[in-house]
Amino acid sequence: MTRPTRAADILARRLYDAGCRHAFGMPGGEVLTLVDALQAAGITFHLAKHENCAGFIGEGVHHNDGAPAILVATLGPGALNGVNVVANAHQDRVPMLVLTGCVDEAEQQSYTHQVLDHGAVFAPITKASFRLNADAADLIADKAVCIATEQRNGPVHIDVPISVADTPATDRNTRRAPASDTVPSGTDLAQARGWLAGADRPIAVIGLDSIQQKAGPAIQEFLETHQIPFVTSYKAKGIIPEDHSLCLGGGGLSPLADKHLLPLLRDADLVMCIGYDPIEMRPGWRDVWDVDCQHVIDIAPEPNLHYMHQGGLNLLTSIAPTLTALSEGVAPRATWPDKQPQMAKDALSQAFPITDEWGPAAVIAETRAVMPRDTLATADSGAHRILLSQMWECHEPRGLIQSSGLCTMGCAVPMAIGRKLAQPDRPVISFSGDAGFLMVAGELATAAEMKLAPIFLVFVDASLALIELKQRQRQLPNAAVDFGRHDFAAMGRAFGGNGVTVRNRQQLRAALTDAMTAQRFTVIAAEIEPGGYDGRI
């Protein structure tokens, strides 16, 4: 007998049509129909050990297939466990469908166990929140996918009442037509061309919106034509290979890097913000340039409501066609006659040397030297992430993924699991501080159960290194930043993987070489001395 189509089926099929093939979470009785519908639609449900990590595993998959991540959580504590990763998706522009179970509306009037207003919880950290209705399931599903995937991407929450999930429903196949690309015209375009034609010292700042619009080839052609050096945000690293002659690397969180990058932005006569979303940047990037003295063109999908910077021309247009239009009729010319960008590039190389005998910089340098060019990397938050983002050279978009908007700890391990699940033939490595690793070590069991073999590298210095450094800089007494040294390699072995402790470059090189051919995941605990980040970030 053919089973009638349920509201949960309509939602699941719309997600399948959006390219989703994986969902992650921790089921409860309230989401069993939803899980069944996802599986029936061709979306595999994967059990994680915590909803927060489930969302990050989903994000790791998203960075490969481009489809929205799916987080499934039951009511009450399940939904609340996902708050961090949902907030991260909101600030890091990750399309995510957050599906939570809930009791029926009538039931709520006389039943309070685990009942709370999920919509109110998720409203500030999502682009939209819906309650599934059987009569409008197709409309709600399409709205949710469209809102999550339109610029700028972000999470959308859908509360799924128990009985509604099972209610027969009709799919009218409603689909919103995609928006067309736009280009500037008239006086704005003429002015922008004039600024470009007259620029002797142009520079570009490239951000995450450029990657989300897949604008890398158009940007590279534009910058090469007009000889414009560029800086990227950390999440835009690799949109143009970082060994390109015009690349000045990533920026945003390192005062040491800013010492060399920010003077270029202040001295430029044309600053081009190309898909630049300043949510990643530290306060030192606020109002770096002066629109009264410099020409600034800001190409972005949304109006500037952040006030981190201002632009002389704010073009709310699509990046690739806009750059093509800007180039028309503008003859290429030599730029930066004093070679200031090259001098800054040389200074950055000296500021972040790869020759340390041991310590966090040596760990990063040795790992980059050993791992193949096509390695996919993830980074947790902490001092190591700042150093890694300056030193780890990326050759493709999303070659290094991290939490740059929210800067949350505990993301690297689950994101690496998602990346390896999506691309099992690519080398995948995560970089975590020891504190961040301890937050999510249970997901090693998930990696083992999925039979995945990423490499989990842990910087072991028994300290919240970044916070400890800030504490000393403020001349405050040491408090609540140090903890015990634990056997992280043994944790790897306990969860069914490999585990190695390394204390020098030679040991690290051997451990990485073995890990790349291992059939199980490997935890590499790189023991370093406290204070190893001093003068390095």
Coordinates of C-alpha atoms in Angstrom, one line a residue:
M1 CA 0.0 0.0 0.0
T2 CA 1.3 3.4 -0.9
R3 CA 1.9 5.7 2.1
P4 CA 0.4 9.2 1.8
T5 CA 2.8 12.1 1.5
R6 CA 3.4 13.6 4.9
A7 CA 4.3 17.2 5.6
A8 CA 7.7 16.0 6.8
D9 CA 8.1 14.3 3.4
I10 CA 7.5 17.6 1.5
L11 CA 10.1 19.3 3.6
A12 CA 12.6 16.5 3.1
R13 CA 12.1 16.4 -0.6
R14 CA 12.6 20.1 -1.0
L15 CA 15.9 19.8 0.9
Y16 CA 16.9 17.0 -1.4
D17 CA 16.1 19.2 -4.4
A18 CA 18.4 21.8 -2.9
G19 CA 21.3 19.3 -3.1
C20 CA 21.2 18.1 0.5
R21 CA 22.4 14.5 0.9
H22 CA 23.4 14.4 4.6
A23 CA 21.7 15.5 7.8
F24 CA 23.3 15.5 11.3
G25 CA 21.9 15.5 14.8
M26 CA 20.8 13.7 17.9
P27 CA 17.2 12.3 17.5
G28 CA 14.5 12.3 20.1
G29 CA 11.0 10.9 20.0
E30 CA 9.7 14.2 18.6
V31 CA 11.8 14.1 15.4
L32 CA 11.5 10.4 14.5
T33 CA 9.0 11.1 11.6
L34 CA 11.3 13.8 10.4
V35 CA 14.3 11.5 10.4
D36 CA 12.3 8.9 8.6
A37 CA 11.3 11.4 5.9
L38 CA 14.8 12.6 5.4
Q39 CA 16.0 9.0 4.9
A40 CA 13.1 8.3 2.5
A41 CA 14.0 11.3 0.5
G42 CA 17.6 10.2 0.0
I43 CA 19.2 12.3 2.8
T44 CA 21.3 10.1 5.1
F45 CA 20.9 10.9 8.8
H46 CA 24.1 10.7 10.8
L47 CA 24.2 10.4 14.5
A48 CA 26.6 12.8 16.2
K49 CA 27.5 13.0 19.9
H50 CA 26.3 16.6 20.4
E51 CA 24.0 18.9 18.4
N52 CA 26.6 21.6 18.3
C53 CA 29.1 19.3 16.7
A54 CA 26.4 17.9 14.4
G55 CA 25.9 21.4 12.9
F56 CA 29.6 21.8 12.4
I57 CA 29.9 18.4 10.7
G58 CA 27.1 19.6 8.4
E59 CA 29.0 22.8 7.7
G60 CA 32.0 20.8 6.7
V61 CA 30.0 18.9 4.2
H62 CA 28.4 22.2 2.9
H63 CA 31.9 23.6 2.1
N64 CA 32.3 20.7 -0.4
D65 CA 28.9 20.3 -2.0
G66 CA 27.5 23.9 -1.6
A67 CA 24.1 22.6 -0.3
P68 CA 22.6 23.9 2.9
A69 CA 23.7 22.0 6.1
I70 CA 21.0 20.2 8.0
L71 CA 20.9 20.1 11.8
V72 CA 18.2 18.0 13.4
A73 CA 17.5 18.4 17.1
T74 CA 14.7 17.3 19.4
L75 CA 12.8 19.7 21.6
G76 CA 14.1 21.5 24.7
P77 CA 17.7 20.6 25.5
G78 CA 18.4 19.2 22.0
A79 CA 17.4 22.5 20.4
L80 CA 19.4 24.5 22.9
N81 CA 22.5 22.4 22.5
G82 CA 22.5 23.7 18.9
V83 CA 22.4 27.4 19.7
N84 CA 26.2 27.9 19.4
V85 CA 26.5 26.4 15.9
V86 CA 23.4 28.2 14.7
A87 CA 24.8 31.5 15.9
N88 CA 28.0 30.6 14.1
A89 CA 26.1 29.9 10.9
H90 CA 24.5 33.3 11.2
Q91 CA 27.7 35.2 11.7
D92 CA 29.8 33.1 9.4
R93 CA 27.2 33.1 6.6
V94 CA 26.6 29.4 6.4
P95 CA 23.3 28.2 4.8
M96 CA 21.8 25.9 7.4
L97 CA 18.3 24.4 7.9
V98 CA 17.8 23.9 11.7
L99 CA 15.0 21.4 12.1
T100 CA 13.6 21.0 15.7
G101 CA 10.9 18.9 17.0
C102 CA 8.2 20.4 19.2
V103 CA 4.9 19.3 20.9
D104 CA 1.6 20.3 19.2
E105 CA 0.2 23.7 19.9
A106 CA -2.8 22.4 21.8
E107 CA -0.6 20.2 23.9
Q108 CA 1.5 23.2 24.9
Q109 CA -1.5 24.7 26.7
S110 CA -1.5 22.1 29.4
Y111 CA 1.9 20.5 29.2
T112 CA 5.2 22.1 30.2
H113 CA 7.9 19.3 30.3
Q114 CA 10.8 20.4 28.1
V115 CA 8.5 22.9 26.4
L116 CA 9.9 26.3 25.5
D117 CA 9.5 28.8 22.6
H118 CA 12.1 27.6 20.1
G119 CA 11.1 30.4 17.7
A120 CA 12.0 33.0 20.3
V121 CA 15.3 31.3 21.0
F122 CA 16.4 31.1 17.4
A123 CA 14.9 34.4 16.1
P124 CA 18.0 36.6 17.0
I125 CA 20.5 34.1 15.4
T126 CA 18.7 33.0 12.2
K127 CA 17.5 34.8 9.1
A128 CA 14.0 33.4 9.7
S129 CA 12.0 31.0 11.9
F130 CA 9.0 29.0 10.8
R131 CA 6.5 26.6 12.4
L132 CA 5.7 23.8 9.9
N133 CA 2.1 23.7 8.8
A134 CA 0.7 20.8 6.8
D135 CA -1.4 23.0 4.5
A136 CA 1.6 25.2 3.7
A137 CA 4.4 22.7 4.0
D138 CA 5.6 23.3 0.4
L139 CA 5.6 27.1 0.8
I140 CA 7.4 27.0 4.1
A141 CA 10.0 24.5 2.8
D142 CA 10.7 26.7 -0.3
K143 CA 10.9 29.9 1.7
A144 CA 13.3 28.3 4.1
V145 CA 15.7 27.1 1.4
C146 CA 15.5 30.4 -0.5
I147 CA 16.1 32.5 2.5
A148 CA 19.0 30.4 3.8
T149 CA 20.8 30.4 0.4
E150 CA 20.2 34.0 -0.7
Q151 CA 23.0 36.5 -0.2
R152 CA 24.2 36.7 2.5
N153 CA 23.7 33.0 3.4
G154 CA 22.6 32.0 6.9
P155 CA 20.6 29.6 9.0
V156 CA 16.8 29.2 8.9
H157 CA 14.9 27.5 11.7
I158 CA 11.8 25.3 11.2
D159 CA 9.9 24.0 14.3
V160 CA 8.2 20.7 13.4
P161 CA 5.2 19.8 15.6
I162 CA 4.9 16.0 16.2
S163 CA 1.5 15.6 14.6
V164 CA 2.2 18.0 11.7
A165 CA 5.1 15.9 10.6
D166 CA 2.8 12.9 10.2
T167 CA -0.1 14.8 8.6
P168 CA -0.9 14.1 5.0
A169 CA 0.0 17.1 2.8
T170 CA 0.1 18.2 -0.8
D171 CA 3.2 19.3 -2.6
R172 CA 2.3 22.0 -5.2
N173 CA 6.0 22.2 -6.2
T174 CA 6.1 26.0 -5.5
R175 CA 9.5 27.4 -6.3
R176 CA 10.6 31.1 -6.1
A177 CA 12.4 32.2 -9.2
P178 CA 16.1 33.1 -8.6
A179 CA 17.1 36.8 -8.7
S180 CA 19.0 37.9 -11.8
D181 CA 22.5 39.3 -11.7
T182 CA 22.8 43.1 -11.7
V183 CA 25.4 45.5 -12.8
P184 CA 25.9 49.2 -12.0
S185 CA 25.0 51.8 -14.6
G186 CA 24.8 55.5 -15.3
T187 CA 26.8 57.9 -13.2
D188 CA 27.9 55.4 -10.6
L189 CA 29.5 53.2 -13.3
A190 CA 31.1 56.2 -15.0
Q191 CA 32.5 57.4 -11.7
A192 CA 33.9 54.0 -10.8
R193 CA 35.6 53.7 -14.1
G194 CA 37.1 57.1 -13.7
W195 CA 38.5 56.2 -10.3
L196 CA 39.9 53.0 -11.6
A197 CA 41.5 54.7 -14.7
G198 CA 43.2 57.3 -12.5
A199 CA 44.5 55.0 -9.7
D200 CA 48.2 54.8 -9.2
R201 CA 48.0 53.0 -5.8
P202 CA 45.0 50.7 -5.9
I203 CA 44.4 47.9 -3.5
A204 CA 41.6 45.3 -3.0
V205 CA 40.2 43.7 0.1
I206 CA 38.4 40.5 -0.8
G207 CA 35.9 38.9 1.5
L208 CA 33.6 35.9 2.0
D209 CA 30.8 37.2 -0.3
S210 CA 33.2 36.7 -3.2
I211 CA 33.5 33.0 -2.5
Q212 CA 29.7 32.6 -2.0
Q213 CA 29.2 34.2 -5.4
K214 CA 31.9 32.0 -7.0
A215 CA 33.6 35.1 -8.3
G216 CA 37.2 34.0 -8.0
P217 CA 38.0 33.7 -11.7
A218 CA 36.4 37.1 -12.5
I219 CA 38.3 38.8 -9.6
Q220 CA 41.6 37.3 -10.6
E221 CA 41.2 38.5 -14.2
F222 CA 40.3 42.0 -13.0
L223 CA 43.2 42.3 -10.5
E224 CA 45.7 40.9 -13.0
T225 CA 44.5 43.3 -15.8
H226 CA 44.8 46.4 -13.6
Q227 CA 47.7 45.2 -11.4
I228 CA 45.9 45.6 -8.1
P229 CA 47.5 43.8 -5.1
F230 CA 45.0 42.3 -2.7
V231 CA 44.3 41.2 0.9
T232 CA 41.7 38.6 1.8
S233 CA 39.7 38.0 5.0
Y234 CA 40.6 34.7 6.6
K235 CA 37.5 33.0 5.1
A236 CA 38.3 34.2 1.6
K237 CA 41.8 32.8 1.7
G238 CA 42.5 30.9 -1.5
I239 CA 39.9 32.6 -3.7
I240 CA 43.0 33.3 -5.8
P241 CA 45.9 31.0 -5.0
E242 CA 48.0 32.6 -2.3
D243 CA 51.3 32.1 -4.2
H244 CA 50.0 34.7 -6.7
S245 CA 52.4 37.6 -7.1
L246 CA 49.6 40.1 -6.2
C247 CA 48.6 38.3 -3.0
L248 CA 49.4 39.9 0.3
G249 CA 47.8 37.1 2.3
G250 CA 45.0 37.1 4.8
G251 CA 44.2 39.7 7.4
G252 CA 41.8 40.5 10.1
L253 CA 42.9 39.3 13.5
S254 CA 46.7 39.6 13.7
P255 CA 48.1 42.8 15.0
L256 CA 51.5 41.7 13.7
A257 CA 50.1 41.3 10.1
D258 CA 48.2 44.6 10.5
K259 CA 51.4 46.4 11.1
H260 CA 52.3 45.8 7.5
L261 CA 48.9 45.6 5.8
L262 CA 47.0 48.6 7.2
P263 CA 49.6 51.2 6.1
L264 CA 49.0 50.0 2.5
L265 CA 45.2 50.6 2.9
R266 CA 45.8 54.1 4.3
D267 CA 48.3 55.0 1.5
A268 CA 46.1 53.7 -1.4
D269 CA 44.4 56.1 -3.7
L270 CA 41.7 53.5 -4.6
V271 CA 40.4 50.8 -2.2
M272 CA 38.2 48.2 -3.8
C273 CA 36.1 46.2 -1.3
I274 CA 35.1 43.1 -3.3
G275 CA 32.5 41.0 -1.5
Y276 CA 34.1 42.2 1.8
D277 CA 32.1 41.3 4.8
P278 CA 33.9 43.0 7.8
I279 CA 32.2 40.7 10.4
E280 CA 35.5 38.8 10.4
M281 CA 37.7 41.7 11.3
R282 CA 39.0 42.9 14.6
P283 CA 38.4 46.6 15.7
G284 CA 41.8 47.6 14.3
W285 CA 40.1 47.4 10.8
R286 CA 37.4 49.9 11.7
D287 CA 37.6 53.0 9.5
V288 CA 41.1 52.2 8.1
W289 CA 40.6 54.4 5.1
D290 CA 39.3 57.9 4.8
V291 CA 36.6 58.4 2.2
D292 CA 37.2 62.1 2.2
C293 CA 40.7 61.6 0.9
Q294 CA 40.6 58.2 -0.8
H295 CA 38.4 56.7 -3.5
V296 CA 36.6 53.6 -2.1
I297 CA 34.3 51.3 -4.1
D298 CA 32.3 48.8 -2.0
I299 CA 30.8 45.9 -4.0
A300 CA 28.5 44.0 -1.7
P301 CA 25.1 42.1 -1.7
E302 CA 23.7 44.1 1.2
P303 CA 23.7 47.8 2.3
N304 CA 26.4 48.9 4.7
L305 CA 24.7 48.7 8.1
H306 CA 27.8 47.6 10.0
Y307 CA 29.6 51.0 9.8
M308 CA 33.0 49.3 10.1
H309 CA 34.0 51.3 7.1
Q310 CA 32.4 53.6 4.5
G311 CA 32.6 53.7 0.8
G312 CA 32.5 56.5 -1.7
L313 CA 30.5 54.3 -4.0
N314 CA 28.4 51.5 -2.6
L315 CA 27.4 49.1 -5.4
L316 CA 24.8 46.5 -4.3
T317 CA 25.5 44.3 -7.3
S318 CA 26.8 40.9 -8.3
I319 CA 30.6 40.9 -8.3
A320 CA 31.6 39.2 -11.5
P321 CA 29.4 41.2 -14.0
T322 CA 30.3 44.4 -12.0
L323 CA 34.0 43.9 -12.4
T324 CA 33.6 43.1 -16.1
A325 CA 31.6 46.3 -16.6
L326 CA 34.2 48.3 -14.6
S327 CA 37.0 47.2 -16.9
E328 CA 35.3 48.1 -20.1
G329 CA 37.2 51.0 -21.7
V330 CA 39.8 51.3 -18.8
A331 CA 43.3 50.8 -20.1
P332 CA 45.7 48.8 -17.9
R333 CA 48.5 50.8 -16.3
A334 CA 51.4 50.2 -14.0
T335 CA 50.7 50.7 -10.3
W336 CA 52.5 51.3 -7.1
P337 CA 55.7 52.8 -8.5
D338 CA 57.4 52.7 -5.1
K339 CA 56.9 48.9 -4.9
Q340 CA 55.3 49.3 -1.4
P341 CA 53.2 46.2 -1.7
Q342 CA 56.2 44.0 -2.5
M343 CA 58.1 45.5 0.5
A344 CA 55.1 44.7 2.7
K345 CA 55.0 41.2 1.4
D346 CA 58.7 40.7 2.1
A347 CA 58.2 42.1 5.6
L348 CA 55.3 39.7 6.2
S349 CA 57.5 36.8 5.3
Q350 CA 60.0 37.9 7.9
A351 CA 57.3 38.5 10.5
F352 CA 56.0 34.9 10.1
P353 CA 59.1 32.8 9.6
I354 CA 59.0 29.1 8.8
T355 CA 62.4 28.4 10.2
D356 CA 61.7 28.1 14.0
E357 CA 63.3 25.0 15.5
W358 CA 60.1 24.1 17.4
G359 CA 56.9 25.8 18.7
P360 CA 53.6 26.6 17.1
A361 CA 55.0 28.3 14.0
A362 CA 57.3 25.3 13.4
V363 CA 54.4 22.9 13.7
I364 CA 52.4 24.9 11.1
A365 CA 55.4 25.3 8.8
E366 CA 56.3 21.6 9.0
T367 CA 52.7 20.5 8.5
R368 CA 52.3 22.7 5.4
A369 CA 55.6 21.4 4.0
V370 CA 54.6 17.7 4.5
M371 CA 50.9 17.8 3.6
P372 CA 50.0 17.9 -0.1
R373 CA 49.0 21.1 -1.9
D374 CA 45.3 20.0 -2.1
T375 CA 45.0 19.4 1.7
L376 CA 41.7 20.6 3.2
A377 CA 42.3 22.2 6.6
T378 CA 40.1 23.3 9.5
A379 CA 41.0 25.6 12.4
D380 CA 39.6 26.0 15.8
S381 CA 39.6 29.4 17.6
G382 CA 42.6 30.5 19.7
A383 CA 46.1 31.8 19.2
H384 CA 47.0 28.9 16.9
R385 CA 44.2 30.0 14.4
I386 CA 45.6 33.5 14.1
L387 CA 49.1 32.2 13.4
L388 CA 47.8 29.4 11.1
S389 CA 45.7 31.9 9.1
Q390 CA 48.8 34.0 8.4
M391 CA 51.1 31.0 7.6
W392 CA 48.9 28.4 6.0
E393 CA 49.0 29.0 2.2
C394 CA 45.7 28.2 0.4
H395 CA 45.4 27.4 -3.2
E396 CA 41.7 27.1 -3.6
P397 CA 38.6 28.6 -2.0
R398 CA 37.7 27.0 1.4
G399 CA 41.1 25.3 1.5
L400 CA 41.1 26.4 5.1
I401 CA 37.8 26.8 6.9
Q402 CA 37.2 28.2 10.4
S403 CA 34.8 30.2 12.5
S404 CA 35.8 33.8 11.8
G405 CA 32.6 35.7 12.5
L406 CA 31.6 34.1 15.8
C407 CA 35.2 32.8 16.5
T408 CA 33.8 29.8 18.5
M409 CA 35.9 27.1 20.0
G410 CA 35.2 23.4 19.3
C411 CA 34.5 23.7 15.5
A412 CA 37.7 22.3 13.9
V413 CA 37.3 18.6 14.8
P414 CA 33.6 18.2 13.6
M415 CA 34.2 20.3 10.5
A416 CA 37.1 18.1 9.6
I417 CA 34.8 15.0 10.0
G418 CA 32.3 16.6 7.6
R419 CA 35.0 17.5 5.1
K420 CA 36.4 14.0 5.1
L421 CA 32.9 12.5 4.8
A422 CA 32.2 14.6 1.7
Q423 CA 35.7 14.2 0.1
P424 CA 37.2 10.9 1.4
D425 CA 40.0 10.9 -1.2
R426 CA 41.3 14.3 -0.1
P427 CA 43.8 14.7 2.8
V428 CA 42.0 16.5 5.6
I429 CA 43.6 17.9 8.8
S430 CA 42.1 19.9 11.7
F431 CA 44.1 22.2 14.0
S432 CA 42.9 22.6 17.6
G433 CA 44.2 24.0 20.8
D434 CA 44.1 21.5 23.6
A435 CA 41.2 23.3 25.4
G436 CA 39.0 23.4 22.2
F437 CA 39.8 19.7 21.5
L438 CA 38.7 18.7 25.0
M439 CA 35.3 20.4 24.3
V440 CA 34.5 18.0 21.4
A441 CA 36.7 14.9 21.9
G442 CA 33.6 12.7 22.0
E443 CA 33.3 13.2 18.2
L444 CA 36.3 11.0 17.8
A445 CA 33.8 8.2 18.3
T446 CA 31.8 9.7 15.3
A447 CA 34.9 9.6 13.1
A448 CA 35.5 6.0 14.1
E449 CA 31.9 5.0 13.5
M450 CA 31.9 6.6 10.1
K451 CA 35.2 4.9 9.3
L452 CA 36.8 8.2 8.4
A453 CA 40.5 9.0 8.6
P454 CA 41.2 12.7 9.0
I455 CA 44.2 14.0 10.9
F456 CA 43.4 15.8 14.2
L457 CA 46.5 17.9 15.2
V458 CA 46.4 19.4 18.7
F459 CA 48.6 22.2 20.0
V460 CA 49.3 21.1 23.6
D461 CA 50.5 23.8 25.9
A462 CA 48.1 23.3 28.8
S463 CA 46.9 26.9 28.5
L464 CA 44.2 29.1 27.0
A465 CA 47.2 30.6 25.2
L466 CA 45.5 33.6 23.5
I467 CA 43.7 34.6 26.7
E468 CA 46.8 34.1 28.8
L469 CA 48.7 36.3 26.4
K470 CA 46.1 39.1 26.7
Q471 CA 46.1 38.7 30.5
R472 CA 49.9 39.3 30.6
Q473 CA 49.6 42.2 28.2
R474 CA 47.2 43.8 30.6
Q475 CA 49.6 43.0 33.5
L476 CA 46.9 41.0 35.3
P477 CA 47.8 38.1 37.5
N478 CA 47.5 34.6 36.0
A479 CA 44.0 33.2 36.7
A480 CA 41.8 30.6 35.1
V481 CA 43.8 30.1 31.9
D482 CA 46.0 27.1 32.8
F483 CA 45.1 23.5 33.1
G484 CA 46.6 20.0 33.2
R485 CA 48.6 18.4 30.4
H486 CA 46.5 15.4 29.2
D487 CA 47.4 12.5 27.0
F488 CA 45.6 13.4 23.8
A489 CA 47.3 10.6 21.8
A490 CA 45.8 8.1 24.2
M491 CA 42.4 9.6 23.6
G492 CA 42.8 8.9 19.9
R493 CA 43.6 5.3 20.6
A494 CA 40.8 4.9 23.1
F495 CA 38.3 5.9 20.5
G496 CA 39.5 3.5 17.9
G497 CA 42.0 5.6 16.0
N498 CA 45.8 6.2 16.1
G499 CA 47.5 8.5 18.6
V500 CA 51.0 10.0 18.5
T501 CA 52.7 12.6 20.7
V502 CA 55.4 14.7 19.0
R503 CA 58.0 17.1 20.4
N504 CA 60.1 18.1 17.4
R505 CA 59.9 18.5 13.6
Q506 CA 61.3 15.1 12.8
Q507 CA 58.7 13.3 15.0
L508 CA 55.9 15.5 13.5
R509 CA 57.0 14.7 9.9
A510 CA 57.0 11.0 10.6
A511 CA 53.6 11.2 12.3
L512 CA 52.0 13.1 9.4
T513 CA 53.5 10.8 6.8
D514 CA 52.1 7.7 8.6
A515 CA 48.7 9.4 9.2
M516 CA 48.2 10.2 5.5
T517 CA 48.2 6.6 4.6
A518 CA 46.4 5.3 7.7
Q519 CA 43.0 3.6 7.5
R520 CA 41.9 5.2 10.7
F521 CA 41.9 8.7 12.0
T522 CA 45.0 10.0 13.8
V523 CA 45.4 12.3 16.7
I524 CA 48.8 14.1 16.7
A525 CA 49.5 15.8 20.0
A526 CA 52.2 18.5 19.4
E527 CA 53.6 19.4 22.7
I528 CA 54.9 23.0 22.9
E529 CA 56.0 25.3 25.6
P530 CA 53.7 27.9 27.1
G531 CA 54.3 31.4 25.7
G532 CA 55.1 30.0 22.3
Y533 CA 52.9 32.6 20.6
D534 CA 54.7 35.6 22.1
G535 CA 55.7 37.9 19.2
R536 CA 54.2 35.6 16.7
I537 CA 50.6 36.9 16.3

